[in-house]
Amino acid sequence: MKKLITITSIAIATSLTGCLKDDSFLQKSPTDVFSEEQMWSDPTVTITWLGNAYSRYYDIETVEDWQTMVNFNDAFPSDNGVYWRVQNSEWGYGEWGSWDYGYIRDLNLFIKKCTAAEKLKESDRNRFVAEARFLRASYYFELVKRMGGVPLLLEPEQYDFGGDPTYLQHPRAKESAIYDFVISEAEAIKDILPTSTAEKGRATKGAALAMQARAALYAGSIAKYGVNTPSVTLPGGEVGIPAEKASAYYQKALQVAKDIIEGKAGEYTLYKEKQGDLVENFAALFTSKSNNKEAIFVEDYKLQSGKVHPYTIQNQPRYTAEEQEGGRINPSLNLALQFEKLDNTFAPFVTKNGSDYAYYNTPSEIFAGRDARLGGTILLPGTLFKGKPVDIWAGLQLPDGSVVTSSNPGGTQKINNVDYQAVGFDGPINGYAFSAQTGFYVRKYLDPTTGSGQRGVQSDVWFIRYRLGEIYLIAAEAAFELTEKATAATYLNTLRARAGLTTPLTAADVTFDRIVHERRVELAFEGHTLFDMKRWRLAHIVWDGNPITAAELNTNLGVASKRNTQPWGLWPYKIHDPGNPNHGKWIFKEVLPNRVNASDRFRFGNYYSFIGDNVISRNPQIIRNPNQ
Amino acid sequence: MKRSINFIFILTLLVVFASCKKDNRDAPDSTFKGRITYQGQPIMVDQGQVRFQLWEPGWGTLAPIDVAVSQEGTFSAILFNGNYKLVLPKNDGPYLAKVDGGAAKDTIMVNISGNKEMDIEVLPYYMVRSAQFAQASGRVNATAKIEKIITDANAKNIEKVSLFINRTPFVGANGNLQIQRKDSAVVAGTDLNNLQLSVPIPTITPAQNFVYARVGVKILNVDDWVYSPIQKITY
């Protein structure tokens, strides 16, 4: 009996433990997703969504994408898998295309729901919405640069399952309409966003104005220079902007750029923290985050957070590298030749003295007396990185004119039975990956911090999307196009003085070639080349598919339409002639790296990227881009 | 026991072979070929640069079949039988689609059943006529006549006229299709009926005693060049 009671009570106890009210049992909140309610009531949750949206920003030539930096012959790819970039003679029509309406829909949904989120503080809510609108305008700007006019969708769309989706199909807007949208959107959000020079990873008033200035400048130049390529237009204006609109856009660009320079969006100033060494200063502008008031809007990284990038691993000098790789981006001689002498004149590097070579005491002497941005952008032979010299030289030049070299970096050869190092540890050796095959390595964005070249550490140097230097160039270009040449000269001179070019340009010196040239040297490897050449309608001229001869390489420097179809190099050689006063001195030779066997051709159909057949097939209202 | 092992073995074989059948779709086997012509003369262009599209409606998502035109102005494609729309994309090629009754005839219906040969008549901006090449003291000299075909509102000017030579039978304006070129601007006084061009023959390694040459015309604001036929010159 007693036993029976025990068993019964155990049974009852067991059966009761599982008992909960049904509704509380069935309602469990998931542990891996946030609910709509949490999302729209707690700003720390809302901002995580925005963080994701920021990380989906579209760029080219970023620190995470070195390959696009070598795409336009301002550099050569020193990597076994990437030589095809200098061996193909044209770009595909689809290149640089983008059509991410998923991103736009996400942003539209966010804007709609966040605007209605009563539980968020009003100040938070307004800022979040403004940031999302900034990102959406940024992506439309990116789309119009690459594709021309695209459907402008500002509301999240919903399919009604009625069997007829045609109401979801929208035609392409005019190219000018997208630019107008970007400009007006920046106008609308600029005063909602914070005015802060310390905030760089998130949208600020400065970022909104910078986007506005750049968009207005692009639209203005497409309107002005579009007449040079009448076949790059569509009758409905989806591609091409009427010439009469140019002036208004330029005025807008000038006024907005002026506002930024005059501090209306915060006290941005040109980076001049290392005035003692202008070369160092220009390099540090990209790598130093402390007291950097030039950067306006950046993609930021942080060590030991998981958000780091391998740019320095990929591009560090091979010899002193912290891993067995590096040296991929080799800037070309074409680019190096663009840097002026300190008296504002263009001159080739002097390699010949009459019929003899020109002799130099050090491998870097030939580069002396030039624009400080040369050394700040390009790591030159014989200069230092992380305190160690870059060992770039191609061989020993013997008195009989022959060259002794090695196919291994730092390799030795016997001359009269004595071993000599016959080539630099950093190359250049044709076809030897990671060696400086043009005679140069890249310096811009290369992180001087110890450990930045290790795979386990990587680099947290930020990628600058907008900086004050570019704003000066926008102001100068817009002023020039509005025939205010004196104003343009003032802006250019401020920027050039920072690079050591202290002789001011006069109003008469400011020409279209000057503007193009200044952007090329100041903004090299920052994602501007392609879009600049497109908006000036110069792309089909500078990339015309013809090889560059050694003779024309050194002529017409600083001319905007100069051909740039192949990356050339400048190789140092050491004289080996004991007893001769020139023994141990350096000479230089212009060389086309032998992996380069084609020249790039930019076709009219490349001006606006190909819209996929799948897109057109789903939405027949989308029309194709011209010449494809 | 042994029987069941046999049974399992046979069953396995059955399963393995059950999905084996000859491929149930025939490969496309109808050849569609022809030339891009003006008055029956082929229009010489760059190898693989000029294209037209074949659309076959009725198959869900639409995508064109691109057909590339060779440097002799010929094309060929192997297709399934069916009804195709042949489309000449605007601004592709150094020509315009023929105009018929005011409307540009850029779409041609093509029915493919079995092999088919068809020439596509178009209106080129220019034609290079009666090109003559000769070799003399290390140079290739060429004469040609350039005829302007389109003279109405759609007419375009010539940007330049060039003579190209290459070591292989593929010759064109692109850098890797030439070993030497001579560009000549066309100015007001240029006699297009008797155009003369000349290039030196560079040293070729490995040595050969012939080059291929052709004359090309670059039309302003048009990507594609129009050429003379290619001629082999032995010396």
GROMACS .gro file of C-alpha atoms in nm, chain A residues 215-620:
model
  406
  215ALA     CA    1   2.776   6.470  -5.802
  216ALA     CA    2   2.724   6.824  -5.929
  217LEU     CA    3   3.072   6.828  -6.081
  218TYR     CA    4   3.017   6.494  -6.254
  219ALA     CA    5   2.682   6.604  -6.395
  220GLY     CA    6   2.832   6.933  -6.511
  221SER     CA    7   3.119   6.770  -6.694
  222ILE     CA    8   2.898   6.508  -6.859
  223ALA     CA    9   2.677   6.791  -6.981
  224LYS     CA   10   2.974   6.987  -7.108
  225TYR     CA   11   3.192   6.714  -7.259
  226GLY     CA   12   2.912   6.481  -7.371
  227VAL     CA   13   2.902   6.673  -7.697
  228ASN     CA   14   3.238   6.518  -7.787
  229THR     CA   15   3.083   6.171  -7.803
  230PRO     CA   16   2.745   6.212  -7.971
  231SER     CA   17   2.711   5.835  -8.006
  232VAL     CA   18   2.724   5.793  -7.626
  233THR     CA   19   2.369   5.915  -7.571
  234LEU     CA   20   2.019   5.775  -7.569
  235PRO     CA   21   1.726   5.965  -7.718
  236GLY     CA   22   1.532   5.953  -7.391
  237GLY     CA   23   1.816   6.110  -7.191
  238GLU     CA   24   1.887   5.789  -6.997
  239VAL     CA   25   2.244   5.851  -7.105
  240GLY     CA   26   2.368   6.202  -7.172
  241ILE     CA   27   2.286   6.540  -7.019
  242PRO     CA   28   2.196   6.844  -7.232
  243ALA     CA   29   2.485   7.089  -7.263
  244GLU     CA   30   2.284   7.387  -7.141
  245LYS     CA   31   2.263   7.233  -6.793
  246ALA     CA   32   2.640   7.235  -6.745
  247SER     CA   33   2.673   7.582  -6.601
  248ALA     CA   34   2.411   7.533  -6.327
  249TYR     CA   35   2.577   7.211  -6.215
  250TYR     CA   36   2.920   7.370  -6.207
  251GLN     CA   37   2.785   7.661  -6.003
  252LYS     CA   38   2.634   7.418  -5.755
  253ALA     CA   39   2.960   7.224  -5.731
  254LEU     CA   40   3.162   7.539  -5.675
  255GLN     CA   41   2.929   7.678  -5.412
  256VAL     CA   42   2.910   7.352  -5.215
  257ALA     CA   43   3.284   7.293  -5.235
  258LYS     CA   44   3.336   7.648  -5.114
  259ASP     CA   45   3.105   7.586  -4.819
  260ILE     CA   46   3.310   7.285  -4.712
  261ILE     CA   47   3.642   7.467  -4.754
  262GLU     CA   48   3.511   7.763  -4.557
  263GLY     CA   49   3.420   7.537  -4.268
  264LYS     CA   50   3.041   7.538  -4.293
  265ALA     CA   51   3.040   7.162  -4.238
  266GLY     CA   52   3.304   7.163  -3.966
  267GLU     CA   53   3.668   7.264  -3.946
  268TYR     CA   54   3.820   7.039  -4.210
  269THR     CA   55   4.179   7.128  -4.293
  270LEU     CA   56   4.441   6.984  -4.525
  271TYR     CA   57   4.660   6.728  -4.346
  272LYS     CA   58   4.988   6.896  -4.253
  273GLU     CA   59   5.095   6.713  -3.938
  274LYS     CA   60   5.441   6.628  -4.071
  275GLN     CA   61   5.550   6.953  -4.226
  276GLY     CA   62   5.917   6.863  -4.181
  277ASP     CA   63   5.896   6.604  -4.457
  278LEU     CA   64   5.638   6.668  -4.725
  279VAL     CA   65   5.673   6.320  -4.872
  280GLU     CA   66   5.607   6.161  -4.534
  281ASN     CA   67   5.324   6.404  -4.483
  282PHE     CA   68   5.145   6.302  -4.801
  283ALA     CA   69   5.190   5.932  -4.723
  284ALA     CA   70   5.068   5.981  -4.366
  285LEU     CA   71   4.756   6.157  -4.490
  286PHE     CA   72   4.626   5.813  -4.587
  287THR     CA   73   4.762   5.605  -4.302
  288SER     CA   74   4.741   5.829  -3.998
  289LYS     CA   75   4.412   5.854  -3.816
  290SER     CA   76   4.528   6.083  -3.538
  291ASN     CA   77   4.436   6.447  -3.584
  292ASN     CA   78   4.353   6.384  -3.948
  293LYS     CA   79   4.115   6.665  -4.032
  294GLU     CA   80   4.137   6.610  -4.406
  295ALA     CA   81   3.941   6.283  -4.424
  296ILE     CA   82   3.568   6.351  -4.446
  297PHE     CA   83   3.405   6.013  -4.496
  298VAL     CA   84   3.589   5.682  -4.471
  299GLU     CA   85   3.547   5.307  -4.455
  300ASP     CA   86   3.714   5.244  -4.120
  301TYR     CA   87   3.892   4.932  -3.994
  302LYS     CA   88   4.008   4.823  -3.651
  303LEU     CA   89   4.280   4.582  -3.548
  304GLN     CA   90   4.170   4.273  -3.353
  305SER     CA   91   3.806   4.339  -3.433
  306GLY     CA   92   3.778   4.116  -3.738
  307LYS     CA   93   3.742   4.419  -3.964
  308VAL     CA   94   4.092   4.449  -4.105
  309HIS     CA   95   4.226   4.434  -4.460
  310PRO     CA   96   4.527   4.274  -4.629
  311TYR     CA   97   4.631   4.569  -4.847
  312THR     CA   98   4.973   4.600  -4.684
  313ILE     CA   99   5.033   4.224  -4.703
  314GLN     CA  100   4.955   4.233  -5.072
  315ASN     CA  101   5.164   4.536  -5.154
  316GLN     CA  102   5.456   4.558  -4.910
  317PRO     CA  103   5.809   4.545  -5.056
  318ARG     CA  104   5.883   4.181  -5.114
  319TYR     CA  105   6.228   4.174  -4.953
  320THR     CA  106   6.138   4.325  -4.618
  321ALA     CA  107   5.789   4.173  -4.620
  322GLU     CA  108   5.653   4.018  -4.305
  323GLU     CA  109   5.509   3.732  -4.510
  324GLN     CA  110   5.624   3.564  -4.829
  325GLU     CA  111   5.416   3.796  -5.042
  326GLY     CA  112   5.365   4.158  -5.128
  327GLY     CA  113   5.460   4.390  -5.410
  328ARG     CA  114   5.152   4.340  -5.626
  329ILE     CA  115   5.076   4.697  -5.731
  330ASN     CA  116   5.369   4.832  -5.930
  331PRO     CA  117   5.294   5.194  -6.028
  332SER     CA  118   5.390   5.267  -6.384
  333LEU     CA  119   5.642   5.511  -6.524
  334ASN     CA  120   5.350   5.674  -6.708
  335LEU     CA  121   5.214   5.784  -6.371
  336ALA     CA  122   5.554   5.875  -6.221
  337LEU     CA  123   5.625   6.103  -6.518
  338GLN     CA  124   5.317   6.308  -6.434
  339PHE     CA  125   5.473   6.451  -6.119
  340GLU     CA  126   5.613   6.793  -6.192
  341LYS     CA  127   5.943   6.947  -6.103
  342LEU     CA  128   5.931   7.206  -5.827
  343ASP     CA  129   5.928   7.491  -6.080
  344ASN     CA  130   5.591   7.370  -6.216
  345THR     CA  131   5.737   7.226  -6.535
  346PHE     CA  132   5.703   6.877  -6.672
  347ALA     CA  133   6.018   6.687  -6.751
  348PRO     CA  134   6.106   6.327  -6.820
  349PHE     CA  135   6.346   6.151  -6.585
  350VAL     CA  136   6.689   6.214  -6.732
  351THR     CA  137   6.829   5.875  -6.833
  352LYS     CA  138   7.058   5.989  -7.111
  353ASN     CA  139   7.332   6.247  -7.128
  354GLY     CA  140   7.390   6.286  -7.498
  355SER     CA  141   7.467   5.940  -7.626
  356ASP     CA  142   7.589   5.821  -7.286
  357TYR     CA  143   7.380   5.729  -6.985
  358ALA     CA  144   7.317   5.986  -6.713
  359TYR     CA  145   7.492   5.873  -6.394
  360TYR     CA  146   7.351   5.911  -6.044
  361ASN     CA  147   7.516   5.859  -5.705
  362THR     CA  148   7.212   5.700  -5.545
  363PRO     CA  149   6.916   5.515  -5.693
  364SER     CA  150   6.675   5.780  -5.566
  365GLU     CA  151   6.867   6.087  -5.686
  366ILE     CA  152   6.694   6.087  -6.025
  367PHE     CA  153   6.362   6.152  -5.850
  368ALA     CA  154   6.484   6.451  -5.650
  369GLY     CA  155   6.337   6.796  -5.688
  370ARG     CA  156   5.986   6.684  -5.773
  371ASP     CA  157   5.634   6.715  -5.643
  372ALA     CA  158   5.634   6.554  -5.295
  373ARG     CA  159   5.334   6.348  -5.396
  374LEU     CA  160   5.563   6.138  -5.616
  375GLY     CA  161   5.734   5.984  -5.314
  376GLY     CA  162   5.410   5.986  -5.116
  377THR     CA  163   5.225   5.784  -5.379
  378ILE     CA  164   5.503   5.565  -5.514
  379LEU     CA  165   5.770   5.378  -5.318
  380LEU     CA  166   6.084   5.473  -5.513
  381PRO     CA  167   6.405   5.269  -5.544
  382GLY     CA  168   6.641   5.335  -5.255
  383THR     CA  169   6.380   5.499  -5.031
  384LEU     CA  170   6.272   5.358  -4.696
  385PHE     CA  171   5.966   5.167  -4.589
  386LYS     CA  172   5.937   5.074  -4.220
  387GLY     CA  173   6.292   5.201  -4.183
  388LYS     CA  174   6.437   4.960  -4.438
  389PRO     CA  175   6.554   5.053  -4.788
  390VAL     CA  176   6.369   4.925  -5.091
  391ASP     CA  177   6.624   4.729  -5.295
  392ILE     CA  178   6.511   4.778  -5.654
  393TRP     CA  179   6.767   4.748  -5.935
  394ALA     CA  180   6.772   4.530  -6.241
  395GLY     CA  181   7.136   4.434  -6.287
  396LEU     CA  182   7.502   4.525  -6.316
  397GLN     CA  183   7.600   4.724  -6.621
  398LEU     CA  184   7.946   4.624  -6.745
  399PRO     CA  185   8.182   4.851  -6.937
  400ASP     CA  186   8.127   4.659  -7.261
  401GLY     CA  187   7.758   4.750  -7.247
  402SER     CA  188   7.637   4.406  -7.142
  403VAL     CA  189   7.421   4.350  -6.837
  404VAL     CA  190   7.471   4.084  -6.572
  405THR     CA  191   7.160   3.996  -6.384
  406SER     CA  192   6.994   3.707  -6.205
  407SER     CA  193   6.652   3.551  -6.225
  408ASN     CA  194   6.626   3.534  -5.846
  409PRO     CA  195   6.573   3.841  -5.628
  410GLY     CA  196   6.906   3.927  -5.471
  411GLY     CA  197   7.074   3.653  -5.677
  412THR     CA  198   7.448   3.657  -5.731
  413GLN     CA  199   7.660   3.618  -6.044
  414LYS     CA  200   8.031   3.570  -6.090
  415ILE     CA  201   8.231   3.845  -6.255
  416ASN     CA  202   8.600   3.749  -6.292
  417ASN     CA  203   8.531   3.465  -6.046
  418VAL     CA  204   8.405   3.694  -5.773
  419ASP     CA  205   8.043   3.673  -5.657
  420TYR     CA  206   7.844   3.993  -5.681
  421GLN     CA  207   7.480   4.058  -5.606
  422ALA     CA  208   7.339   4.103  -5.953
  423VAL     CA  209   6.983   4.217  -5.896
  424GLY     CA  210   6.790   4.389  -5.618
  425PHE     CA  211   6.610   4.186  -5.354
  426ASP     CA  212   6.292   4.360  -5.463
  427GLY     CA  213   6.353   4.295  -5.832
  428PRO     CA  214   6.268   4.403  -6.092
  429ILE     CA  215   6.264   4.065  -6.264
  430ASN     CA  216   6.027   4.015  -6.555
  431GLY     CA  217   5.759   3.766  -6.465
  432TYR     CA  218   5.874   3.728  -6.103
  433ALA     CA  219   5.561   3.783  -5.897
  434PHE     CA  220   5.582   4.036  -5.612
  435SER     CA  221   5.900   4.189  -5.750
  436ALA     CA  222   5.878   4.551  -5.861
  437GLN     CA  223   5.841   4.478  -6.231
  438THR     CA  224   5.808   4.844  -6.323
  439GLY     CA  225   6.083   4.946  -6.082
  440PHE     CA  226   5.829   5.088  -5.837
  441TYR     CA  227   5.609   4.978  -5.550
  442VAL     CA  228   5.296   5.155  -5.433
  443ARG     CA  229   5.312   5.372  -5.121
  444LYS     CA  230   4.964   5.518  -5.091
  445TYR     CA  231   4.768   5.341  -4.815
  446LEU     CA  232   5.068   5.120  -4.729
  447ASP     CA  233   5.056   5.083  -4.351
  448PRO     CA  234   5.389   5.163  -4.177
  449THR     CA  235   5.281   4.994  -3.852
  450THR     CA  236   5.475   4.684  -3.750
  451GLY     CA  237   5.261   4.376  -3.804
  452SER     CA  238   5.052   4.531  -4.081
  453GLY     CA  239   5.216   4.290  -4.323
  454GLN     CA  240   5.134   3.977  -4.123
  455ARG     CA  241   4.838   3.763  -4.215
  456GLY     CA  242   4.740   3.718  -3.853
  457VAL     CA  243   4.737   4.091  -3.786
  458GLN     CA  244   4.671   4.277  -4.111
  459SER     CA  245   4.607   4.648  -4.140
  460ASP     CA  246   4.345   4.888  -4.009
  461VAL     CA  247   4.432   5.183  -4.229
  462TRP     CA  248   4.107   5.336  -4.344
  463PHE     CA  249   3.988   5.381  -4.698
  464ILE     CA  250   3.907   5.747  -4.763
  465ARG     CA  251   3.601   5.806  -4.979
  466TYR     CA  252   3.588   6.183  -4.950
  467ARG     CA  253   3.868   6.410  -4.836
  468LEU     CA  254   3.925   6.781  -4.836
  469GLY     CA  255   4.197   6.757  -5.101
  470GLU     CA  256   3.941   6.639  -5.352
  471ILE     CA  257   3.704   6.918  -5.250
  472TYR     CA  258   3.974   7.171  -5.343
  473LEU     CA  259   4.003   7.004  -5.682
  474ILE     CA  260   3.625   7.010  -5.728
  475ALA     CA  261   3.621   7.380  -5.645
  476ALA     CA  262   3.911   7.445  -5.883
  477GLU     CA  263   3.758   7.250  -6.170
  478ALA     CA  264   3.414   7.405  -6.129
  479ALA     CA  265   3.565   7.753  -6.107
  480PHE     CA  266   3.775   7.686  -6.417
  481GLU     CA  267   3.472   7.569  -6.614
  482LEU     CA  268   3.288   7.884  -6.507
  483THR     CA  269   3.587   8.082  -6.641
  484GLU     CA  270   3.682   8.205  -6.294
  485LYS     CA  271   4.040   8.108  -6.356
  486ALA     CA  272   4.188   8.318  -6.077
  487THR     CA  273   3.967   8.142  -5.822
  488ALA     CA  274   4.066   7.807  -5.969
  489ALA     CA  275   4.434   7.900  -5.940
  490THR     CA  276   4.392   7.990  -5.572
  491TYR     CA  277   4.243   7.651  -5.489
  492LEU     CA  278   4.504   7.464  -5.690
  493ASN     CA  279   4.786   7.662  -5.528
  494THR     CA  280   4.670   7.581  -5.176
  495LEU     CA  281   4.673   7.213  -5.258
  496ARG     CA  282   5.001   7.227  -5.448
  497ALA     CA  283   5.179   7.416  -5.172
  498ARG     CA  284   5.117   7.119  -4.946
  499ALA     CA  285   5.310   6.907  -5.197
  500GLY     CA  286   5.603   7.149  -5.201
  501LEU     CA  287   5.506   7.326  -5.525
  502THR     CA  288   5.534   7.673  -5.379
  503THR     CA  289   5.558   7.872  -5.702
  504PRO     CA  290   5.195   7.972  -5.749
  505LEU     CA  291   5.012   7.911  -6.074
  506THR     CA  292   4.867   8.222  -6.231
  507ALA     CA  293   4.517   8.241  -6.369
  508ALA     CA  294   4.659   8.204  -6.719
  509ASP     CA  295   4.831   7.878  -6.621
  510VAL     CA  296   4.502   7.710  -6.538
  511THR     CA  297   4.395   7.505  -6.837
  512PHE     CA  298   4.187   7.194  -6.882
  513ASP     CA  299   4.509   6.993  -6.902
  514ARG     CA  300   4.615   7.134  -6.564
  515ILE     CA  301   4.289   7.033  -6.401
  516VAL     CA  302   4.309   6.680  -6.541
  517HIS     CA  303   4.673   6.651  -6.445
  518GLU     CA  304   4.622   6.777  -6.090
  519ARG     CA  305   4.347   6.524  -6.025
  520ARG     CA  306   4.561   6.246  -6.166
  521VAL     CA  307   4.858   6.309  -5.936
  522GLU     CA  308   4.663   6.403  -5.623
  523LEU     CA  309   4.401   6.129  -5.648
  524ALA     CA  310   4.596   5.838  -5.799
  525PHE     CA  311   4.476   5.497  -5.674
  526GLU     CA  312   4.174   5.649  -5.500
  527GLY     CA  313   3.907   5.526  -5.737
  528HIS     CA  314   3.877   5.838  -5.953
  529THR     CA  315   4.063   5.752  -6.275
  530LEU     CA  316   3.788   5.559  -6.448
  531PHE     CA  317   3.503   5.793  -6.365
  532ASP     CA  318   3.708   6.103  -6.440
  533MET     CA  319   3.806   5.974  -6.782
  534LYS     CA  320   3.446   5.877  -6.847
  535ARG     CA  321   3.290   6.209  -6.750
  536TRP     CA  322   3.544   6.409  -6.951
  537ARG     CA  323   3.480   6.171  -7.242
  538LEU     CA  324   3.855   6.116  -7.263
  539ALA     CA  325   3.847   5.743  -7.197
  540HIS     CA  326   3.829   5.637  -7.562
  541ILE     CA  327   4.119   5.871  -7.640
  542VAL     CA  328   4.367   5.784  -7.363
  543TRP     CA  329   4.287   5.413  -7.392
  544ASP     CA  330   4.276   5.388  -7.770
  545GLY     CA  331   4.419   5.039  -7.811
  546ASN     CA  332   4.756   5.145  -7.952
  547PRO     CA  333   5.086   5.059  -7.787
  548ILE     CA  334   5.298   5.335  -7.634
  549THR     CA  335   5.634   5.377  -7.798
  550ALA     CA  336   5.942   5.465  -7.597
  551ALA     CA  337   5.964   5.794  -7.787
  552GLU     CA  338   5.615   5.914  -7.709
  553LEU     CA  339   5.637   5.805  -7.344
  554ASN     CA  340   5.841   6.112  -7.252
  555THR     CA  341   5.656   6.364  -7.467
  556ASN     CA  342   5.338   6.560  -7.407
  557LEU     CA  343   5.357   6.509  -7.032
  558GLY     CA  344   5.069   6.681  -6.862
  559VAL     CA  345   4.851   6.671  -7.172
  560ALA     CA  346   4.508   6.538  -7.082
  561SER     CA  347   4.465   6.328  -7.394
  562LYS     CA  348   4.803   6.153  -7.363
  563ARG     CA  349   4.781   5.785  -7.442
  564ASN     CA  350   4.791   5.554  -7.140
  565THR     CA  351   4.736   5.206  -7.277
  566GLN     CA  352   5.032   5.016  -7.133
  567PRO     CA  353   5.219   5.040  -6.801
  568TRP     CA  354   5.588   5.120  -6.862
  569GLY     CA  355   5.866   5.087  -6.607
  570LEU     CA  356   6.193   5.259  -6.515
  571TRP     CA  357   6.467   5.016  -6.417
  572PRO     CA  358   6.781   5.120  -6.228
  573TYR     CA  359   7.113   4.949  -6.311
  574LYS     CA  360   7.437   4.965  -6.114
  575ILE     CA  361   7.760   5.037  -6.301
  576HIS     CA  362   8.024   4.768  -6.245
  577ASP     CA  363   8.355   4.900  -6.370
  578PRO     CA  364   8.621   4.899  -6.095
  579GLY     CA  365   8.870   5.177  -6.147
  580ASN     CA  366   8.628   5.391  -6.343
  581PRO     CA  367   8.496   5.697  -6.155
  582ASN     CA  368   8.146   5.584  -6.247
  583HIS     CA  369   8.187   5.249  -6.068
  584GLY     CA  370   7.898   5.195  -5.828
  585LYS     CA  371   7.691   5.472  -5.979
  586TRP     CA  372   7.340   5.426  -6.112
  587ILE     CA  373   7.184   5.452  -6.455
  588PHE     CA  374   6.822   5.413  -6.560
  589LYS     CA  375   6.643   5.259  -6.856
  590GLU     CA  376   6.282   5.288  -6.967
  591VAL     CA  377   6.144   4.936  -6.998
  592LEU     CA  378   5.812   4.786  -7.095
  593PRO     CA  379   5.773   4.486  -6.859
  594ASN     CA  380   5.768   4.184  -7.086
  595ARG     CA  381   5.443   4.048  -6.944
  596VAL     CA  382   5.272   4.345  -7.108
  597ASN     CA  383   5.180   4.231  -7.457
  598ALA     CA  384   4.861   4.417  -7.534
  599SER     CA  385   4.727   4.767  -7.511
  600ASP     CA  386   4.394   4.866  -7.364
  601ARG     CA  387   4.110   4.989  -7.577
  602PHE     CA  388   3.809   5.164  -7.431
  603ARG     CA  389   3.515   5.132  -7.666
  604PHE     CA  390   3.216   5.365  -7.681
  605GLY     CA  391   3.015   5.079  -7.536
  606ASN     CA  392   3.231   5.087  -7.223
  607TYR     CA  393   3.116   5.434  -7.123
  608TYR     CA  394   2.807   5.293  -6.959
  609SER     CA  395   2.812   4.937  -6.835
  610PHE     CA  396   2.601   4.660  -6.979
  611ILE     CA  397   2.261   4.602  -6.821
  612GLY     CA  398   2.211   4.227  -6.785
  613ASP     CA  399   1.976   4.047  -7.024
  614ASN     CA  400   1.803   3.898  -6.719
  615VAL     CA  401   1.717   4.249  -6.601
  616ILE     CA  402   1.578   4.351  -6.939
  617SER     CA  403   1.399   4.022  -6.980
  618ARG     CA  404   1.214   4.072  -6.653
  619ASN     CA  405   1.144   4.436  -6.720
  620PRO     CA  406   1.115   4.514  -7.092
   0.00000   0.00000   0.00000
